[in-house]
Amino acid sequence: MNIRQLFLQHVAQTSEAPLAIEISRAEGCFLYDAQGNKLLDMIAGISVCNIGHSNSEVIKAIADQAASYMHVMVYGELVQQPQVAYAHLLTQHLPPSLNSVYFTNSGAEAVEGAMKLAKRVTGRRKIFAFHKSYHGSTQGALSLLGDEYFRNAFRPLLPEVYHFRYGEEKVFAELDASVAAVVVEAVQAEGGVKIPPLGWLKKLEQRCKEKQCLLIVDEIQSGFGRTGKLWAFEAENICPDILLLGKALGGGMPLGAFIADFKLMKTLAANPVLGHITTFGGHPVSCAAGKAAFTWLLRHKNLVYEAAENVQLLLDNISHPRIENKHRKGAWAALQFESFDFNKKVIDQCLKLGLFTDWFLFASDNLRIAPPLILSKEEALLAANIIQQAIQIVDAEYDN
Ligand code: PLP
């Protein structure tokens, strides 16, 4: 059996049609397959590899930390320098009330921890979430997920979770003093880079404050410069009570975090003690990698703006009557076609032409553009050229 067959047989599958490309290495904005083909990466591991693949400072931080120590004890007992240093650095770049970092293994675990924290702080049980939101695949995070098709097969899920339309006013009327938390994305990722109406998030924040309900902002996909700012919540001038980070947080290593004020966070330490515990959360190698990646990004902060410009350049150089809509926020964009079928054919054609992309979970007719932020002008034009060609090829064959 070749490696592809072994992959299909022994690595548990998440779909019936995985891409199953064997990757041999990744560097900058490119992935290389085992046959030596080069793929321009328009996904960045779903906004994980924001500073590009194989950054030498991140690799060095990983090697140095692995040589000093890896796992030594479950989370929270011992002073581990990489955790402390990264938590300190993160809090220097967040509003003062976001001063206590709980590191987890993944985004979904950060969501779980945040929901538990909101229940402990408020003594309430209800949680509000939004249609077309994705917060992870564990049972609690799945309860928040805004799509019945993905949720339904796994019932019973968490009780007292209520869904509202993203960007609609109805949520304000329903949000009363019985609600523990509202979990919201500042830009809806898997809805296809959806931006709420201006002022909606601010109003949500105000309403939460009035009712002493916690505002949990999920920046797991939008954080670390993806939206043209370091954090997407900055654009609306709001401040989450609990911020969720993941993906790019670990610089390519697994890491998540929920971040809140120390006064809130300490409710997890008592009555019961060990309110949230994890063996590997905040792994020292992940924290060292994440800190190196964030330090690199801070030193190259201009990339956040330049990447946004380059993605705009990319969009400006694609034009075709088959494109029904283009959305962009920073270095994050979506091209909408008439159907999933057409979009999938374009995606497959892009792959053949040397560009790696996919669709969005709740916007399957939208093609994803979320490259590493180090994408150069030349790479943006190359991407535009490939996508344009792919659309033309699919279009020519489509209705025949
Ligand atoms: N929240 C958002 C917005 C996400 O995009 C994701 C993952 O795609 C998650 C939460 C869950 O993160 P993880 O896959 O690390 O559990």
Short mmCIF file of C-alpha atoms and ligand atoms in Angstrom, two decimals:
data_model
loop_
_atom_site.label_atom_id
_atom_site.label_comp_id
_atom_site.label_asym_id
_atom_site.label_seq_id
_atom_site.Cartn_x
_atom_site.Cartn_y
_atom_site.Cartn_z
CA MET A 1 0.00 0.00 0.00
CA ASN A 2 1.27 3.49 -0.76
CA ILE A 3 1.16 6.29 1.80
CA ARG A 4 -2.07 7.73 0.36
CA GLN A 5 -3.84 4.38 0.75
CA LEU A 6 -2.47 4.02 4.30
CA PHE A 7 -3.72 7.53 5.05
CA LEU A 8 -7.21 6.62 3.84
CA GLN A 9 -7.22 3.37 5.76
CA HIS A 10 -5.59 4.20 9.09
CA VAL A 11 -5.94 7.94 9.66
CA ALA A 12 -9.55 8.59 10.70
CA GLN A 13 -11.31 10.57 8.00
CA THR A 14 -13.47 13.65 8.37
CA SER A 15 -15.02 13.55 4.92
CA GLU A 16 -15.57 11.12 2.09
CA ALA A 17 -13.40 13.13 -0.28
CA PRO A 18 -10.24 14.41 1.42
CA LEU A 19 -7.75 16.18 -0.85
CA ALA A 20 -5.12 13.63 0.23
CA ILE A 21 -2.17 15.56 -1.18
CA GLU A 22 1.06 14.35 0.41
CA ILE A 23 2.94 17.39 1.73
CA SER A 24 6.71 17.17 1.88
CA ARG A 25 7.51 20.67 3.11
CA ALA A 26 6.16 24.21 3.44
CA GLU A 27 7.98 27.51 3.21
CA GLY A 28 6.84 31.13 3.07
CA CYS A 29 3.56 31.18 1.09
CA PHE A 30 4.11 27.82 -0.58
CA LEU A 31 3.37 24.16 0.12
CA TYR A 32 5.37 21.47 -1.71
CA ASP A 33 3.93 18.04 -2.39
CA ALA A 34 5.77 14.75 -2.52
CA GLN A 35 5.97 14.97 -6.32
CA GLY A 36 7.76 18.32 -6.06
CA ASN A 37 4.75 20.41 -7.14
CA LYS A 38 4.53 23.87 -5.64
CA LEU A 39 1.20 25.18 -4.33
CA LEU A 40 0.58 28.86 -3.55
CA ASP A 41 -1.20 28.78 -0.19
CA MET A 42 -4.45 30.80 -0.06
CA ILE A 43 -5.60 29.18 3.20
CA ALA A 44 -2.67 29.50 5.63
CA GLY A 45 -3.90 26.40 7.49
CA ILE A 46 -7.22 28.24 8.11
CA SER A 47 -5.52 31.41 9.37
CA VAL A 48 -2.94 29.58 11.47
CA CYS A 49 0.19 30.30 9.45
CA ASN A 50 -0.24 34.09 9.44
CA ILE A 51 3.50 34.74 9.38
CA GLY A 52 4.07 32.13 6.67
CA HIS A 53 5.45 28.62 6.81
CA SER A 54 8.79 27.66 8.39
CA ASN A 55 9.71 30.99 9.93
CA SER A 56 13.29 30.52 11.15
CA GLU A 57 12.74 32.34 14.47
CA VAL A 58 9.79 30.10 15.30
CA ILE A 59 11.77 26.97 14.38
CA LYS A 60 14.63 28.09 16.63
CA ALA A 61 12.29 28.84 19.54
CA ILE A 62 10.77 25.36 19.21
CA ALA A 63 14.18 23.65 19.07
CA ASP A 64 15.54 25.65 22.03
CA GLN A 65 12.50 24.99 24.20
CA ALA A 66 12.36 21.29 23.28
CA ALA A 67 16.00 21.00 24.31
CA SER A 68 15.30 22.66 27.71
CA TYR A 69 12.07 20.91 28.69
CA MET A 70 8.79 19.79 27.19
CA HIS A 71 5.91 18.53 29.32
CA VAL A 72 6.73 18.66 33.02
CA MET A 73 3.39 18.92 34.84
CA VAL A 74 -0.31 19.58 34.20
CA TYR A 75 -1.32 23.17 33.56
CA GLY A 76 -1.16 25.71 36.35
CA GLU A 77 1.12 24.17 38.98
CA LEU A 78 4.68 24.97 37.94
CA VAL A 79 6.19 28.23 36.75
CA GLN A 80 7.00 27.59 33.09
CA GLN A 81 8.90 30.48 31.56
CA PRO A 82 7.46 30.20 28.01
CA GLN A 83 3.87 30.39 29.35
CA VAL A 84 4.63 33.32 31.62
CA ALA A 85 6.54 35.22 28.94
CA TYR A 86 3.85 34.70 26.32
CA ALA A 87 0.98 35.58 28.66
CA HIS A 88 2.85 38.74 29.62
CA LEU A 89 3.51 39.70 25.99
CA LEU A 90 -0.09 39.09 24.93
CA THR A 91 -1.50 41.19 27.75
CA GLN A 92 0.82 44.08 26.74
CA HIS A 93 -1.06 44.18 23.41
CA LEU A 94 -4.60 43.89 24.76
CA PRO A 95 -6.88 46.26 26.69
CA PRO A 96 -5.94 46.46 30.42
CA SER A 97 -8.95 44.38 31.52
CA LEU A 98 -7.71 41.42 29.44
CA ASN A 99 -4.86 40.69 31.80
CA SER A 100 -5.15 37.01 32.70
CA VAL A 101 -4.48 34.31 30.11
CA TYR A 102 -5.70 30.73 30.42
CA PHE A 103 -3.82 28.67 27.82
CA THR A 104 -5.60 25.65 26.34
CA ASN A 105 -4.80 23.02 23.70
CA SER A 106 -7.17 24.30 21.03
CA GLY A 107 -9.73 26.89 20.07
CA ALA A 108 -12.63 24.64 21.05
CA GLU A 109 -11.19 24.12 24.52
CA ALA A 110 -10.86 27.89 24.92
CA VAL A 111 -14.57 28.16 24.04
CA GLU A 112 -15.43 25.50 26.62
CA GLY A 113 -13.37 27.23 29.30
CA ALA A 114 -14.92 30.60 28.51
CA MET A 115 -18.48 29.26 28.76
CA LYS A 116 -17.66 27.68 32.12
CA LEU A 117 -16.08 30.92 33.30
CA ALA A 118 -19.16 32.94 32.27
CA LYS A 119 -21.40 30.56 34.20
CA ARG A 120 -19.21 30.78 37.30
CA VAL A 121 -18.93 34.58 37.19
CA THR A 122 -22.61 35.32 36.56
CA GLY A 123 -24.28 32.33 38.23
CA ARG A 124 -26.49 32.17 35.12
CA ARG A 125 -26.95 29.44 32.52
CA LYS A 126 -28.25 30.93 29.29
CA ILE A 127 -25.87 31.54 26.42
CA PHE A 128 -26.59 33.47 23.22
CA ALA A 129 -24.83 32.66 19.95
CA PHE A 130 -25.35 33.39 16.24
CA HIS A 131 -26.40 31.64 13.06
CA LYS A 132 -23.50 30.70 10.78
CA SER A 133 -20.98 30.93 13.60
CA TYR A 134 -18.35 28.24 14.11
CA HIS A 135 -16.72 27.87 17.52
CA GLY A 136 -15.34 24.33 17.46
CA SER A 137 -16.38 20.71 17.38
CA THR A 138 -16.55 19.62 21.04
CA GLN A 139 -20.07 19.22 22.48
CA GLY A 140 -20.19 22.61 24.20
CA ALA A 141 -18.69 24.52 21.28
CA LEU A 142 -20.91 22.56 18.91
CA SER A 143 -23.96 23.69 20.91
CA LEU A 144 -23.02 27.26 19.94
CA LEU A 145 -22.48 26.39 16.28
CA GLY A 146 -24.97 28.24 14.10
CA ASP A 147 -26.11 25.55 11.70
CA GLU A 148 -28.71 22.87 12.33
CA TYR A 149 -27.28 20.44 9.75
CA PHE A 150 -23.98 20.21 11.62
CA ARG A 151 -25.55 20.30 15.10
CA ASN A 152 -28.54 18.06 14.90
CA ALA A 153 -26.93 14.62 14.68
CA PHE A 154 -25.19 15.14 18.03
CA ARG A 155 -28.14 16.00 20.25
CA PRO A 156 -28.58 16.25 23.18
CA LEU A 157 -26.29 19.26 23.26
CA LEU A 158 -26.03 22.00 25.91
CA PRO A 159 -29.42 23.28 27.03
CA GLU A 160 -30.28 26.99 27.17
CA VAL A 161 -28.27 28.04 24.13
CA TYR A 162 -30.21 30.46 21.90
CA HIS A 163 -29.29 31.49 18.37
CA PHE A 164 -29.88 34.84 16.68
CA ARG A 165 -29.16 36.22 13.25
CA TYR A 166 -25.72 37.83 13.06
CA GLY A 167 -26.05 41.59 12.74
CA GLU A 168 -29.77 41.73 13.53
CA GLU A 169 -31.34 43.88 16.24
CA LYS A 170 -33.59 41.16 17.72
CA VAL A 171 -30.86 39.95 20.04
CA PHE A 172 -30.89 43.27 21.94
CA ALA A 173 -34.53 42.87 22.94
CA GLU A 174 -34.03 39.28 24.13
CA LEU A 175 -30.82 39.93 26.05
CA ASP A 176 -31.95 40.24 29.66
CA ALA A 177 -30.41 39.67 33.09
CA SER A 178 -30.82 35.90 32.82
CA VAL A 179 -28.13 35.57 30.13
CA ALA A 180 -24.63 34.51 31.24
CA ALA A 181 -22.82 35.32 28.01
CA VAL A 182 -23.07 36.22 24.36
CA VAL A 183 -20.50 34.47 22.17
CA VAL A 184 -19.80 36.38 18.98
CA GLU A 185 -17.21 36.69 16.22
CA ALA A 186 -16.20 40.26 15.34
CA VAL A 187 -16.05 39.08 11.71
CA GLN A 188 -17.90 35.86 10.95
CA ALA A 189 -15.29 33.51 9.56
CA GLU A 190 -17.10 30.46 8.21
CA GLY A 191 -20.10 32.55 7.18
CA GLY A 192 -17.77 33.76 4.40
CA VAL A 193 -15.99 36.80 5.96
CA LYS A 194 -19.24 38.47 7.09
CA ILE A 195 -19.01 41.89 8.72
CA PRO A 196 -21.91 43.01 10.93
CA PRO A 197 -23.52 46.43 10.34
CA LEU A 198 -21.41 49.26 11.76
CA GLY A 199 -22.32 49.91 15.40
CA TRP A 200 -23.99 46.52 15.96
CA LEU A 201 -21.11 45.12 18.02
CA LYS A 202 -20.90 48.33 20.04
CA LYS A 203 -24.61 48.08 20.81
CA LEU A 204 -24.17 44.43 21.75
CA GLU A 205 -21.37 45.41 24.12
CA GLN A 206 -23.54 48.14 25.70
CA ARG A 207 -26.50 45.79 26.11
CA CYS A 208 -24.25 43.17 27.75
CA LYS A 209 -22.91 45.80 30.15
CA GLU A 210 -26.43 46.93 31.09
CA LYS A 211 -27.47 43.36 31.88
CA GLN A 212 -24.12 42.33 33.42
CA CYS A 213 -23.86 39.57 30.88
CA LEU A 214 -20.38 38.70 29.60
CA LEU A 215 -19.37 39.49 26.04
CA ILE A 216 -17.21 36.64 24.72
CA VAL A 217 -15.48 37.56 21.46
CA ASP A 218 -14.14 34.68 19.38
CA GLU A 219 -11.01 35.88 17.57
CA ILE A 220 -9.68 32.38 17.02
CA GLN A 221 -9.68 32.88 13.26
CA SER A 222 -9.76 36.68 12.99
CA GLY A 223 -6.92 37.46 15.42
CA PHE A 224 -3.25 38.22 14.80
CA GLY A 225 -3.64 40.65 11.93
CA ARG A 226 -6.03 38.76 9.66
CA THR A 227 -8.56 41.62 9.43
CA GLY A 228 -6.19 44.55 8.88
CA LYS A 229 -5.84 45.21 12.62
CA LEU A 230 -4.13 43.09 15.24
CA TRP A 231 -7.56 42.20 16.68
CA ALA A 232 -10.84 42.50 14.78
CA PHE A 233 -12.64 43.91 17.85
CA GLU A 234 -10.45 47.04 17.63
CA ALA A 235 -12.25 48.14 14.45
CA GLU A 236 -15.50 48.59 16.39
CA ASN A 237 -13.81 49.97 19.46
CA ILE A 238 -15.26 47.34 21.78
CA CYS A 239 -13.63 45.42 24.61
CA PRO A 240 -14.58 41.79 25.21
CA ASP A 241 -15.07 40.52 28.76
CA ILE A 242 -13.52 37.28 27.55
CA LEU A 243 -11.37 37.04 24.43
CA LEU A 244 -10.86 33.72 22.66
CA LEU A 245 -7.67 33.08 20.74
CA GLY A 246 -6.34 30.04 18.91
CA LYS A 247 -4.96 29.12 15.49
CA ALA A 248 -2.20 31.74 14.81
CA LEU A 249 -1.71 32.04 18.60
CA GLY A 250 0.63 29.02 18.53
CA GLY A 251 2.68 30.09 15.50
CA GLY A 252 1.94 26.71 13.89
CA MET A 253 1.88 24.69 17.12
CA PRO A 254 -1.37 23.71 18.91
CA LEU A 255 -2.48 26.40 21.35
CA GLY A 256 -5.66 28.19 22.39
CA ALA A 257 -6.48 30.72 25.10
CA PHE A 258 -9.33 32.42 26.87
CA ILE A 259 -8.34 35.76 28.30
CA ALA A 260 -10.20 37.85 30.87
CA ASP A 261 -9.70 40.09 33.86
CA PHE A 262 -7.85 38.49 36.75
CA LYS A 263 -10.87 39.13 39.04
CA LEU A 264 -13.12 37.06 36.76
CA MET A 265 -10.54 34.39 36.09
CA LYS A 266 -9.91 33.65 39.74
CA THR A 267 -13.47 32.26 40.09
CA LEU A 268 -12.19 29.13 38.32
CA ALA A 269 -9.68 28.49 41.10
CA ALA A 270 -12.12 28.00 43.96
CA ASN A 271 -15.44 26.38 44.83
CA PRO A 272 -14.80 24.01 43.18
CA VAL A 273 -11.03 24.19 43.04
CA LEU A 274 -9.65 23.23 39.58
CA GLY A 275 -12.64 24.75 37.75
CA HIS A 276 -10.90 24.13 34.45
CA ILE A 277 -7.91 21.86 34.13
CA THR A 278 -5.87 20.49 31.26
CA THR A 279 -2.79 18.32 30.95
CA PHE A 280 -1.21 19.80 27.85
CA GLY A 281 -2.83 23.27 27.69
CA GLY A 282 -0.13 25.92 27.35
CA HIS A 283 2.51 23.37 26.38
CA PRO A 284 5.91 25.05 26.78
CA VAL A 285 6.94 24.32 23.18
CA SER A 286 3.66 25.74 21.84
CA CYS A 287 4.03 28.85 24.00
CA ALA A 288 7.64 29.34 22.89
CA ALA A 289 6.59 28.99 19.23
CA GLY A 290 3.59 31.29 19.67
CA LYS A 291 5.63 33.94 21.43
CA ALA A 292 8.30 33.84 18.71
CA ALA A 293 5.63 34.15 16.00
CA PHE A 294 3.83 37.03 17.75
CA THR A 295 7.13 38.82 18.43
CA TRP A 296 7.99 38.47 14.74
CA LEU A 297 4.55 39.81 13.72
CA LEU A 298 4.87 42.78 16.08
CA ARG A 299 8.27 43.59 14.56
CA HIS A 300 6.72 43.41 11.06
CA LYS A 301 3.41 45.05 11.90
CA ASN A 302 3.39 46.83 8.53
CA LEU A 303 2.57 43.40 7.05
CA VAL A 304 -0.88 43.57 8.58
CA TYR A 305 -1.70 46.60 6.40
CA GLU A 306 0.35 45.48 3.40
CA ALA A 307 -1.31 42.05 3.35
CA ALA A 308 -4.71 43.76 3.30
CA GLU A 309 -3.58 45.89 0.34
CA ASN A 310 -2.19 42.86 -1.46
CA VAL A 311 -5.41 40.93 -1.02
CA GLN A 312 -7.27 43.94 -2.46
CA LEU A 313 -4.81 43.91 -5.39
CA LEU A 314 -5.55 40.20 -5.82
CA LEU A 315 -9.31 40.88 -5.92
CA ASP A 316 -8.90 43.81 -8.32
CA ASN A 317 -7.14 41.51 -10.77
CA ILE A 318 -9.92 38.95 -10.90
CA SER A 319 -13.03 39.72 -12.83
CA HIS A 320 -15.60 37.43 -14.37
CA PRO A 321 -19.39 37.45 -14.80
CA ARG A 322 -19.52 34.16 -12.84
CA ILE A 323 -18.43 36.05 -9.70
CA GLU A 324 -21.57 37.13 -7.87
CA ASN A 325 -19.92 38.93 -5.00
CA LYS A 326 -16.57 39.75 -3.43
CA HIS A 327 -16.14 40.37 0.31
CA ARG A 328 -12.95 41.47 1.99
CA LYS A 329 -11.84 42.41 5.46
CA GLY A 330 -8.10 42.96 5.71
CA ALA A 331 -6.20 40.00 4.31
CA TRP A 332 -9.32 37.88 4.32
CA ALA A 333 -11.64 37.61 1.36
CA ALA A 334 -14.34 35.51 -0.26
CA LEU A 335 -15.36 35.17 -3.90
CA GLN A 336 -18.96 34.12 -4.29
CA PHE A 337 -20.13 32.00 -7.23
CA GLU A 338 -23.60 30.78 -8.18
CA SER A 339 -23.30 27.43 -6.37
CA PHE A 340 -21.08 25.10 -4.38
CA ASP A 341 -20.74 22.96 -7.50
CA PHE A 342 -19.23 25.79 -9.54
CA ASN A 343 -17.03 26.90 -6.65
CA LYS A 344 -15.73 23.36 -6.05
CA LYS A 345 -14.80 23.01 -9.71
CA VAL A 346 -12.86 26.31 -9.56
CA ILE A 347 -11.11 25.14 -6.37
CA ASP A 348 -10.12 21.84 -8.01
CA GLN A 349 -8.92 23.68 -11.12
CA CYS A 350 -6.87 26.07 -8.93
CA LEU A 351 -5.17 23.04 -7.40
CA LYS A 352 -4.25 21.74 -10.85
CA LEU A 353 -2.79 25.16 -11.68
CA GLY A 354 -0.76 25.36 -8.47
CA LEU A 355 -2.93 27.22 -5.95
CA PHE A 356 -4.36 25.81 -2.74
CA THR A 357 -7.75 27.06 -1.55
CA ASP A 358 -11.14 25.83 -0.32
CA TRP A 359 -14.64 27.02 0.59
CA PHE A 360 -16.21 28.23 3.83
CA LEU A 361 -18.20 25.87 6.05
CA PHE A 362 -21.45 27.90 5.97
CA ALA A 363 -20.80 29.63 2.64
CA SER A 364 -19.88 26.74 0.40
CA ASP A 365 -20.40 28.83 -2.75
CA ASN A 366 -17.58 31.16 -1.59
CA LEU A 367 -13.91 30.59 -2.41
CA ARG A 368 -11.54 31.28 0.50
CA ILE A 369 -8.74 33.81 0.24
CA ALA A 370 -6.77 33.88 3.50
CA PRO A 371 -3.08 33.74 2.58
CA PRO A 372 -0.15 34.13 4.96
CA LEU A 373 0.24 37.85 5.73
CA ILE A 374 3.70 37.76 4.15
CA LEU A 375 2.08 37.44 0.70
CA SER A 376 4.03 39.72 -1.65
CA LYS A 377 2.57 41.82 -4.49
CA GLU A 378 4.00 39.35 -7.02
CA GLU A 379 2.41 36.43 -5.17
CA ALA A 380 -0.92 38.29 -5.00
CA LEU A 381 -0.79 38.82 -8.77
CA LEU A 382 0.19 35.18 -9.33
CA ALA A 383 -2.78 34.10 -7.19
CA ALA A 384 -5.13 36.39 -9.13
CA ASN A 385 -3.82 35.02 -12.41
CA ILE A 386 -4.35 31.39 -11.37
CA ILE A 387 -7.83 32.00 -9.95
CA GLN A 388 -8.83 33.98 -13.07
CA GLN A 389 -7.60 31.18 -15.34
CA ALA A 390 -9.38 28.56 -13.23
CA ILE A 391 -12.69 30.44 -13.46
CA GLN A 392 -12.31 30.76 -17.25
CA ILE A 393 -11.56 27.05 -17.68
CA VAL A 394 -14.49 25.97 -15.51
CA ASP A 395 -16.81 28.50 -17.16
CA ALA A 396 -15.93 27.24 -20.66
CA GLU A 397 -16.83 23.66 -19.72
CA TYR A 398 -19.62 24.31 -17.25
CA ASP A 399 -22.99 24.43 -19.02
CA ASN A 400 -21.95 22.09 -21.85
N1 PLP B 1 -13.67 29.53 16.59
C1 PLP B 1 -13.46 29.82 15.29
C2 PLP B 1 -13.90 31.16 14.77
C3 PLP B 1 -12.83 28.92 14.44
O1 PLP B 1 -12.64 29.23 13.16
C4 PLP B 1 -12.42 27.67 14.98
C5 PLP B 1 -11.78 26.67 14.10
O2 PLP B 1 -11.87 26.70 12.90
C6 PLP B 1 -12.64 27.40 16.34
C7 PLP B 1 -13.28 28.35 17.11
C8 PLP B 1 -12.23 26.07 16.93
O3 PLP B 1 -10.84 25.98 17.01
P1 PLP B 1 -10.13 24.53 17.06
O4 PLP B 1 -10.32 23.89 15.72
O5 PLP B 1 -8.70 24.85 17.39
O6 PLP B 1 -10.79 23.77 18.14
#
